[in-house]
One Martini backbone bead per residue (centre of mass of N, CA, C, O) as a GRO file, in nm:
protein
  405
    1MET     BB    1 -27.836   1.659  12.081
    2ASP     BB    2 -27.814   1.902  11.784
    3PHE     BB    3 -27.821   1.645  11.586
    4PRO     BB    4 -27.888   1.427  11.388
    5VAL     BB    5 -27.785   1.104  11.347
    6GLY     BB    6 -27.777   1.098  11.032
    7ASP     BB    7 -27.541   1.313  11.039
    8LEU     BB    8 -27.330   1.156  11.197
    9LEU     BB    9 -27.347   0.906  10.950
   10ALA     BB   10 -27.245   1.049  10.726
   11PRO     BB   11 -27.067   1.064  10.475
   12PRO     BB   12 -26.743   1.233  10.381
   13TRP     BB   13 -26.943   1.338  10.132
   14PRO     BB   14 -27.103   1.492   9.907
   15ASP     BB   15 -27.450   1.523   9.863
   16ASP     BB   16 -27.696   1.405   9.652
   17GLY     BB   17 -28.002   1.413   9.592
   18PRO     BB   18 -28.210   1.236   9.757
   19ARG     BB   19 -28.371   1.259  10.076
   20ILE     BB   20 -28.437   1.125  10.352
   21THR     BB   21 -28.767   1.155  10.557
   22GLY     BB   22 -28.846   0.853  10.607
   23VAL     BB   23 -28.947   0.566  10.821
   24ARG     BB   24 -29.140   0.250  10.767
   25ALA     BB   25 -29.358  -0.008  10.917
   26VAL     BB   26 -29.549  -0.282  10.793
   27VAL     BB   27 -29.793  -0.497  10.923
   28THR     BB   28 -29.938  -0.782  10.751
   29ALA     BB   29 -30.225  -1.044  10.674
   30PRO     BB   30 -30.375  -1.140  10.394
   31GLU     BB   31 -30.264  -1.476  10.457
   32GLY     BB   32 -30.223  -1.512  10.772
   33VAL     BB   33 -29.905  -1.396  10.718
   34ASN     BB   34 -29.647  -1.203  10.823
   35LEU     BB   35 -29.578  -0.899  10.682
   36VAL     BB   36 -29.286  -0.684  10.612
   37VAL     BB   37 -29.297  -0.335  10.533
   38VAL     BB   38 -29.071  -0.083  10.387
   39ARG     BB   39 -29.077   0.297  10.385
   40VAL     BB   40 -28.915   0.540  10.180
   41ASP     BB   41 -28.895   0.874  10.229
   42THR     BB   42 -28.873   1.175  10.052
   43ASP     BB   43 -28.794   1.521   9.912
   44VAL     BB   44 -28.963   1.392   9.676
   45ASP     BB   45 -29.225   1.377   9.529
   46GLY     BB   46 -29.359   1.090   9.509
   47LEU     BB   47 -29.076   0.940   9.634
   48TYR     BB   48 -29.027   0.589   9.688
   49GLY     BB   49 -28.948   0.292   9.883
   50LEU     BB   50 -28.957  -0.071   9.871
   51GLY     BB   51 -28.938  -0.340  10.145
   52CYS     BB   52 -28.825  -0.634  10.282
   53ALA     BB   53 -28.898  -0.759  10.645
   54THR     BB   54 -28.971  -1.070  10.664
   55PHE     BB   55 -29.036  -1.210  11.010
   56ALA     BB   56 -29.293  -1.364  11.095
   57TYR     BB   57 -29.220  -1.442  11.403
   58ARG     BB   58 -29.083  -1.124  11.441
   59SER     BB   59 -29.240  -0.859  11.341
   60ALA     BB   60 -29.251  -0.652  11.593
   61ALA     BB   61 -28.913  -0.663  11.622
   62VAL     BB   62 -28.858  -0.540  11.336
   63ALA     BB   63 -29.021  -0.276  11.330
   64LEU     BB   64 -28.871  -0.166  11.593
   65VAL     BB   65 -28.609  -0.122  11.441
   66VAL     BB   66 -28.685   0.036  11.221
   67GLU     BB   67 -28.812   0.290  11.390
   68GLU     BB   68 -28.605   0.311  11.630
   69TYR     BB   69 -28.318   0.267  11.482
   70LEU     BB   70 -28.288   0.319  11.166
   71ALA     BB   71 -28.468   0.616  11.123
   72PRO     BB   72 -28.266   0.812  11.272
   73ARG     BB   73 -28.013   0.711  11.067
   74LEU     BB   74 -28.138   0.828  10.787
   75VAL     BB   75 -28.235   1.084  10.819
   76GLY     BB   76 -28.092   1.316  10.586
   77ARG     BB   77 -27.992   1.107  10.386
   78SER     BB   78 -27.898   0.970  10.139
   79ALA     BB   79 -28.048   0.734   9.889
   80GLY     BB   80 -27.768   0.639   9.697
   81HIS     BB   81 -27.588   0.508   9.918
   82VAL     BB   82 -27.635   0.176   9.961
   83THR     BB   83 -27.374   0.041  10.056
   84ASP     BB   84 -27.315   0.236  10.288
   85THR     BB   85 -27.554   0.200  10.440
   86PHE     BB   86 -27.549  -0.102  10.492
   87HIS     BB   87 -27.277  -0.099  10.653
   88THR     BB   88 -27.353   0.106  10.885
   89LEU     BB   89 -27.586  -0.043  10.997
   90ARG     BB   90 -27.469  -0.332  11.045
   91HIS     BB   91 -27.228  -0.209  11.242
   92GLY     BB   92 -27.376  -0.066  11.457
   93PRO     BB   93 -27.456  -0.299  11.683
   94TYR     BB   94 -27.206  -0.496  11.637
   95TRP     BB   95 -27.403  -0.692  11.674
   96ARG     BB   96 -27.454  -0.937  11.388
   97ASP     BB   97 -27.681  -1.143  11.194
   98GLY     BB   98 -27.957  -1.140  11.285
   99PRO     BB   99 -28.279  -1.165  11.195
  100ILE     BB  100 -28.392  -0.918  11.287
  101GLY     BB  101 -28.168  -0.697  11.190
  102ASN     BB  102 -28.156  -0.816  10.887
  103ASN     BB  103 -28.446  -0.758  10.811
  104ALA     BB  104 -28.454  -0.456  10.875
  105LEU     BB  105 -28.213  -0.396  10.667
  106SER     BB  106 -28.344  -0.495  10.420
  107GLY     BB  107 -28.595  -0.305  10.398
  108VAL     BB  108 -28.391  -0.066  10.318
  109ASP     BB  109 -28.228  -0.183  10.107
  110MET     BB  110 -28.461  -0.235   9.899
  111ALA     BB  111 -28.570   0.047   9.886
  112LEU     BB  112 -28.304   0.191   9.780
  113TRP     BB  113 -28.304   0.015   9.504
  114ASP     BB  114 -28.606   0.111   9.431
  115LEU     BB  115 -28.507   0.425   9.404
  116LYS     BB  116 -28.305   0.397   9.206
  117GLY     BB  117 -28.475   0.305   8.987
  118LYS     BB  118 -28.673   0.546   8.997
  119VAL     BB  119 -28.454   0.769   8.930
  120ALA     BB  120 -28.353   0.624   8.644
  121GLY     BB  121 -28.592   0.440   8.514
  122LEU     BB  122 -28.502   0.148   8.637
  123PRO     BB  123 -28.462  -0.143   8.685
  124VAL     BB  124 -28.303  -0.332   8.909
  125TRP     BB  125 -28.160  -0.526   8.711
  126SER     BB  126 -28.028  -0.305   8.545
  127LEU     BB  127 -27.823  -0.231   8.780
  128LEU     BB  128 -27.708  -0.531   8.814
  129GLY     BB  129 -27.623  -0.551   8.464
  130GLY     BB  130 -27.863  -0.704   8.359
  131ARG     BB  131 -27.945  -0.930   8.170
  132CYS     BB  132 -27.956  -1.313   8.136
  133ARG     BB  133 -28.280  -1.338   8.088
  134GLU     BB  134 -28.615  -1.350   8.005
  135VAL     BB  135 -28.672  -1.594   8.227
  136LEU     BB  136 -28.799  -1.772   8.512
  137PRO     BB  137 -28.766  -2.065   8.609
  138ALA     BB  138 -29.032  -2.222   8.806
  139TYR     BB  139 -29.169  -2.307   9.126
  140THR     BB  140 -29.412  -2.459   9.353
  141THR     BB  141 -29.622  -2.508   9.617
  142VAL     BB  142 -29.819  -2.784   9.694
  143TYR     BB  143 -30.134  -2.865   9.842
  144ALA     BB  144 -30.253  -3.192   9.987
  145PRO     BB  145 -30.412  -3.454  10.151
  146THR     BB  146 -30.319  -3.641   9.899
  147VAL     BB  147 -30.187  -3.798   9.637
  148PRO     BB  148 -30.440  -3.795   9.430
  149ALA     BB  149 -30.494  -3.495   9.473
  150MET     BB  150 -30.226  -3.404   9.364
  151ALA     BB  151 -30.235  -3.518   9.095
  152GLU     BB  152 -30.489  -3.355   9.010
  153ALA     BB  153 -30.382  -3.073   9.044
  154LEU     BB  154 -30.109  -3.123   8.847
  155ALA     BB  155 -30.196  -3.207   8.556
  156PRO     BB  156 -30.288  -2.932   8.434
  157ARG     BB  157 -30.010  -2.791   8.475
  158VAL     BB  158 -29.847  -2.981   8.296
  159ALA     BB  159 -29.986  -2.940   8.042
  160ALA     BB  160 -29.929  -2.612   8.058
  161GLY     BB  161 -29.595  -2.613   8.156
  162ASP     BB  162 -29.600  -2.689   8.465
  163THR     BB  163 -29.292  -2.870   8.587
  164ARG     BB  164 -29.251  -2.750   8.907
  165PHE     BB  165 -29.219  -2.884   9.246
  166ARG     BB  166 -29.366  -2.884   9.584
  167PRO     BB  167 -29.484  -3.137   9.739
  168LEU     BB  168 -29.760  -3.139  10.009
  169VAL     BB  169 -29.879  -3.362  10.219
  170THR     BB  170 -30.165  -3.216  10.418
  171ALA     BB  171 -30.402  -3.200  10.688
  172GLY     BB  172 -30.352  -2.923  10.880
  173GLU     BB  173 -30.230  -2.939  11.104
  174PRO     BB  174 -30.152  -2.834  11.424
  175PRO     BB  175 -29.992  -2.719  11.661
  176GLY     BB  176 -29.806  -2.992  11.799
  177ARG     BB  177 -29.749  -3.185  11.614
  178ARG     BB  178 -29.662  -3.519  11.535
  179LEU     BB  179 -29.417  -3.693  11.381
  180PRO     BB  180 -29.300  -3.910  11.203
  181ASP     BB  181 -29.098  -4.136  11.182
  182PRO     BB  182 -28.834  -4.153  10.978
  183ALA     BB  183 -28.928  -4.386  10.806
  184GLY     BB  184 -29.229  -4.255  10.741
  185THR     BB  185 -29.110  -4.052  10.605
  186VAL     BB  186 -28.961  -4.149  10.365
  187ASP     BB  187 -29.154  -4.335  10.249
  188ALA     BB  188 -29.349  -4.090  10.169
  189ALA     BB  189 -29.171  -3.941   9.986
  190VAL     BB  190 -29.112  -4.181   9.769
  191ASP     BB  191 -29.420  -4.217   9.711
  192LEU     BB  192 -29.493  -3.947   9.605
  193VAL     BB  193 -29.294  -3.917   9.369
  194THR     BB  194 -29.341  -4.174   9.218
  195ARG     BB  195 -29.647  -4.149   9.152
  196LEU     BB  196 -29.624  -3.874   9.021
  197ALA     BB  197 -29.436  -3.951   8.787
  198ALA     BB  198 -29.657  -4.165   8.675
  199GLU     BB  199 -29.932  -3.982   8.654
  200LEU     BB  200 -29.872  -3.797   8.506
  201PRO     BB  201 -29.880  -3.625   8.178
  202GLY     BB  202 -29.588  -3.554   8.233
  203PRO     BB  203 -29.313  -3.421   8.299
  204ALA     BB  204 -29.136  -3.383   8.610
  205ARG     BB  205 -29.005  -3.181   8.909
  206PHE     BB  206 -28.884  -3.215   9.254
  207VAL     BB  207 -28.902  -3.106   9.569
  208VAL     BB  208 -28.733  -3.219   9.848
  209ASP     BB  209 -28.808  -3.132  10.200
  210VAL     BB  210 -28.637  -3.188  10.516
  211HIS     BB  211 -28.589  -2.941  10.724
  212GLY     BB  212 -28.379  -3.087  10.920
  213GLN     BB  213 -28.553  -3.350  11.065
  214LEU     BB  214 -28.326  -3.567  11.003
  215PRO     BB  215 -28.135  -3.808  11.049
  216TYR     BB  216 -27.869  -3.912  10.875
  217PRO     BB  217 -27.944  -4.210  10.804
  218ALA     BB  218 -28.230  -4.116  10.662
  219VAL     BB  219 -28.113  -3.932  10.442
  220ALA     BB  220 -27.947  -4.144  10.300
  221GLY     BB  221 -28.174  -4.340  10.230
  222LEU     BB  222 -28.342  -4.119  10.090
  223ALA     BB  223 -28.137  -4.050   9.861
  224ALA     BB  224 -28.108  -4.330   9.740
  225ARG     BB  225 -28.425  -4.370   9.676
  226LEU     BB  226 -28.420  -4.084   9.472
  227GLU     BB  227 -28.212  -4.115   9.248
  228PRO     BB  228 -28.440  -4.238   9.012
  229LEU     BB  229 -28.571  -3.958   9.020
  230PRO     BB  230 -28.729  -3.629   8.951
  231LEU     BB  231 -28.516  -3.409   9.066
  232LEU     BB  232 -28.431  -3.085   9.160
  233TYR     BB  233 -28.403  -3.114   9.474
  234LEU     BB  234 -28.229  -3.144   9.789
  235GLU     BB  235 -28.364  -2.974  10.094
  236ASP     BB  236 -28.239  -2.978  10.347
  237PRO     BB  237 -28.083  -3.246  10.485
  238VAL     BB  238 -27.947  -3.058  10.699
  239ALA     BB  239 -27.879  -2.903  10.970
  240VAL     BB  240 -27.725  -2.628  11.077
  241GLU     BB  241 -27.588  -2.807  11.317
  242ASP     BB  242 -27.507  -3.067  11.081
  243LEU     BB  243 -27.314  -2.991  10.838
  244GLY     BB  244 -27.104  -3.229  10.866
  245TRP     BB  245 -27.268  -3.422  10.696
  246LEU     BB  246 -27.265  -3.288  10.395
  247PRO     BB  247 -27.007  -3.427  10.276
  248VAL     BB  248 -27.077  -3.707  10.322
  249LEU     BB  249 -27.348  -3.712  10.152
  250ARG     BB  250 -27.220  -3.606   9.886
  251GLY     BB  251 -27.036  -3.888   9.868
  252ARG     BB  252 -27.334  -4.066   9.813
  253THR     BB  253 -27.473  -3.849   9.594
  254SER     BB  254 -27.615  -3.708   9.289
  255LEU     BB  255 -27.790  -3.520   9.408
  256PRO     BB  256 -27.903  -3.220   9.444
  257ILE     BB  257 -27.817  -2.947   9.667
  258ALA     BB  258 -27.994  -2.757   9.897
  259ILE     BB  259 -27.897  -2.458  10.106
  260GLY     BB  260 -27.991  -2.199  10.346
  261GLU     BB  261 -28.248  -2.090  10.476
  262VAL     BB  262 -28.138  -2.023  10.797
  263PHE     BB  263 -27.945  -1.827  10.708
  264THR     BB  264 -27.765  -1.493  10.824
  265SER     BB  265 -27.471  -1.540  10.635
  266VAL     BB  266 -27.258  -1.544  10.388
  267ASN     BB  267 -27.035  -1.688  10.562
  268GLU     BB  268 -27.196  -1.986  10.581
  269TYR     BB  269 -27.130  -2.068  10.275
  270LEU     BB  270 -26.825  -2.087  10.221
  271PRO     BB  271 -26.745  -2.382  10.298
  272LEU     BB  272 -26.951  -2.510  10.110
  273LEU     BB  273 -26.850  -2.418   9.849
  274ALA     BB  274 -26.538  -2.490   9.875
  275GLY     BB  275 -26.653  -2.814   9.934
  276ARG     BB  276 -26.879  -2.880   9.720
  277SER     BB  277 -27.165  -2.929   9.906
  278MET     BB  278 -27.329  -2.790   9.648
  279ASP     BB  279 -27.584  -2.642   9.398
  280TYR     BB  280 -27.781  -2.440   9.612
  281VAL     BB  281 -27.876  -2.151   9.689
  282ARG     BB  282 -28.075  -2.117  10.005
  283CYS     BB  283 -28.201  -1.800  10.032
  284HIS     BB  284 -28.313  -1.558  10.264
  285VAL     BB  285 -28.256  -1.241  10.182
  286SER     BB  286 -28.362  -1.090  10.441
  287ALA     BB  287 -28.161  -1.260  10.652
  288ILE     BB  288 -27.895  -1.119  10.524
  289GLY     BB  289 -27.991  -0.785  10.416
  290GLY     BB  290 -28.036  -0.820  10.108
  291ILE     BB  291 -27.929  -0.731   9.795
  292THR     BB  292 -27.633  -0.674   9.862
  293PRO     BB  293 -27.547  -0.949   9.971
  294ALA     BB  294 -27.660  -1.120   9.736
  295LEU     BB  295 -27.472  -1.031   9.517
  296ARG     BB  296 -27.218  -1.172   9.676
  297LEU     BB  297 -27.332  -1.450   9.706
  298ALA     BB  298 -27.360  -1.515   9.401
  299ALA     BB  299 -27.076  -1.449   9.280
  300THR     BB  300 -26.939  -1.660   9.464
  301ALA     BB  301 -27.084  -1.912   9.362
  302GLU     BB  302 -27.011  -1.910   9.080
  303LEU     BB  303 -26.697  -1.981   9.112
  304PHE     BB  304 -26.839  -2.277   9.206
  305GLY     BB  305 -27.093  -2.363   9.032
  306VAL     BB  306 -27.320  -2.235   9.162
  307ARG     BB  307 -27.668  -2.184   9.231
  308THR     BB  308 -27.975  -2.019   9.243
  309ALA     BB  309 -28.265  -2.035   9.504
  310TRP     BB  310 -28.443  -1.830   9.628
  311HIS     BB  311 -28.646  -1.771   9.884
  312GLY     BB  312 -29.019  -1.809   9.799
  313PRO     BB  313 -29.274  -1.774  10.026
  314LEU     BB  314 -29.544  -1.678  10.197
  315ASP     BB  315 -29.311  -1.547  10.394
  316LEU     BB  316 -29.313  -1.322  10.150
  317SER     BB  317 -29.335  -1.047   9.989
  318PRO     BB  318 -29.390  -0.905   9.681
  319VAL     BB  319 -29.115  -0.759   9.719
  320GLY     BB  320 -28.940  -1.005   9.771
  321HIS     BB  321 -29.003  -1.138   9.503
  322ALA     BB  322 -28.884  -0.917   9.324
  323ALA     BB  323 -28.601  -0.920   9.420
  324ASN     BB  324 -28.545  -1.218   9.313
  325VAL     BB  325 -28.605  -1.148   9.032
  326ALA     BB  326 -28.361  -0.945   9.000
  327LEU     BB  327 -28.141  -1.150   9.084
  328GLY     BB  328 -28.200  -1.359   8.869
  329THR     BB  329 -28.170  -1.212   8.597
  330ALA     BB  330 -27.866  -1.097   8.656
  331ALA     BB  331 -27.773  -1.376   8.698
  332PRO     BB  332 -27.578  -1.628   8.566
  333ASN     BB  333 -27.649  -1.862   8.823
  334PHE     BB  334 -27.907  -1.925   8.791
  335GLY     BB  335 -28.161  -2.167   8.852
  336VAL     BB  336 -28.422  -2.109   9.037
  337HIS     BB  337 -28.758  -2.038   9.121
  338GLU     BB  338 -28.962  -1.925   9.395
  339HIS     BB  339 -29.330  -1.938   9.385
  340HIS     BB  340 -29.579  -1.738   9.496
  341GLU     BB  341 -29.934  -1.746   9.495
  342PRO     BB  342 -30.128  -1.489   9.540
  343ALA     BB  343 -30.380  -1.359   9.653
  344SER     BB  344 -30.627  -1.133   9.539
  345VAL     BB  345 -30.554  -0.932   9.789
  346THR     BB  346 -30.257  -0.910   9.759
  347ARG     BB  347 -30.264  -0.803   9.452
  348GLU     BB  348 -30.407  -0.548   9.567
  349MET     BB  349 -30.187  -0.463   9.776
  350PHE     BB  350 -29.938  -0.532   9.518
  351PRO     BB  351 -29.889  -0.399   9.265
  352GLY     BB  352 -29.689  -0.602   9.047
  353ALA     BB  353 -29.677  -0.884   9.126
  354PRO     BB  354 -29.565  -1.170   9.032
  355VAL     BB  355 -29.606  -1.379   8.746
  356LEU     BB  356 -29.717  -1.696   8.634
  357GLU     BB  357 -29.610  -1.869   8.347
  358ALA     BB  358 -29.551  -2.146   8.241
  359GLY     BB  359 -29.345  -2.199   8.478
  360ALA     BB  360 -29.290  -1.868   8.471
  361VAL     BB  361 -29.105  -1.535   8.526
  362ARG     BB  362 -29.128  -1.218   8.432
  363PRO     BB  363 -28.971  -0.933   8.420
  364SER     BB  364 -28.996  -0.631   8.509
  365ALA     BB  365 -28.990  -0.290   8.331
  366ASP     BB  366 -29.009  -0.122   8.572
  367PRO     BB  367 -28.933   0.100   8.795
  368GLY     BB  368 -28.752  -0.073   8.993
  369LEU     BB  369 -28.937  -0.351   9.146
  370GLY     BB  370 -29.249  -0.309   9.039
  371VAL     BB  371 -29.394  -0.263   9.348
  372ASP     BB  372 -29.655  -0.186   9.526
  373PHE     BB  373 -29.853  -0.019   9.804
  374ASP     BB  374 -30.148  -0.074  10.008
  375GLU     BB  375 -30.206   0.059  10.318
  376ALA     BB  376 -30.503   0.075  10.363
  377LEU     BB  377 -30.533  -0.236  10.311
  378ALA     BB  378 -30.307  -0.346  10.514
  379ARG     BB  379 -30.493  -0.217  10.778
  380ARG     BB  380 -30.714  -0.458  10.736
  381PHE     BB  381 -30.457  -0.679  10.789
  382PRO     BB  382 -30.371  -0.762  11.089
  383PRO     BB  383 -30.182  -0.907  11.247
  384VAL     BB  384 -30.078  -1.221  11.381
  385ALA     BB  385 -30.025  -1.451  11.584
  386ALA     BB  386 -29.727  -1.640  11.610
  387ASP     BB  387 -29.896  -1.929  11.691
  388ARG     BB  388 -30.037  -1.945  11.395
  389LEU     BB  389 -29.767  -2.019  11.238
  390PHE     BB  390 -29.765  -2.317  11.042
  391GLY     BB  391 -29.635  -2.519  11.310
  392LEU     BB  392 -29.333  -2.504  11.373
  393GLU     BB  393 -29.421  -2.455  11.630
  394GLY     BB  394 -29.439  -2.760  11.832
  395LEU     BB  395 -29.281  -2.973  11.741
  396ARG     BB  396 -29.280  -3.336  11.736
  397ARG     BB  397 -29.208  -3.625  11.802
  398ALA     BB  398 -29.333  -3.943  11.843
  399ASP     BB  399 -29.220  -3.937  12.168
  400GLY     BB  400 -29.247  -3.601  12.252
  401ALA     BB  401 -28.992  -3.455  12.150
  402ALA     BB  402 -28.866  -3.196  12.042
  403GLN     BB  403 -28.859  -3.031  11.746
  404ARG     BB  404 -28.672  -2.888  11.470
  405PRO     BB  405 -28.763  -2.713  11.209
   0.00000   0.00000   0.00000
């Protein structure tokens, strides 16, 4: 072939503006969890975009797709045609919407939005239609070894105006741990929320995350017992393999339902939205391909009165968190923002990372996504082995059978 692949795939209209000169992926683990950051360089000196491609469990595969498959198709293209680039790359491999390919695509998509904002001198949320709110009410995941320790950790935060939490009582068990029986899991969840609601110095609301790990009868019982308690929402009450139970649960509870964390396509949400089976879109933005498809998902959810609650865990880079903030700022149907408070080294590595203040995140006014990336520092924190991540692999039921996470 006598011409770059990027030229072959270029759109059939004249291009102008900055052109892409290089694309690379960096995998780093400043907090012991692999983050994948994509950088797209241009022919304008000092102008580059950053995106999040974090699929922590298969980070090496994502980085390979970015550098071996996407980069050759991007070099030489205009950086400005974000939507066309997204669709060209998404359809390229014919089979599509897997988590590895979508996360790689997301890294490029977010980086191009970041670039577009920098060229315009505007934050990405401004390009998406402008502000719909001044700040984004947020919640965080809080870990503690016991319920009293959890109450002690949350009390000063509630007193300071931070009132939304996903509390997890865990002793930090290693991979291969066995989950308690379903009845024990339900009892522990109800006890935790009941005691926190009674012991904290002010009103607070809580996320109870089932992670799709309970059989339906246990979920129905859990929902019934949580009804009188101050829940923000019940998250992933059924597994992706068991979505047929969701409308049944919907008919039995008034609890808000959030679902979709492990979905990898906008299309997976459509029957649940049309069936009014959910209240919050619980989407990991990089898993569906980035900001471009997330915009469509948010707009579709709005038509059905469903709000957004983009997935914002530890295994999402600050660039990805900034993308969530941009989407939440511009969406009229924003519901709540999930915030992970990065460690000091992560803040140093990602200047401009979103900040939680009094239970809310304020959108950055800086051009693009507003987050930079110190690659030299990142390379001092190489990726960790996949089997060290979270302990979601190797989960087993009380009887020893394998448990899907």
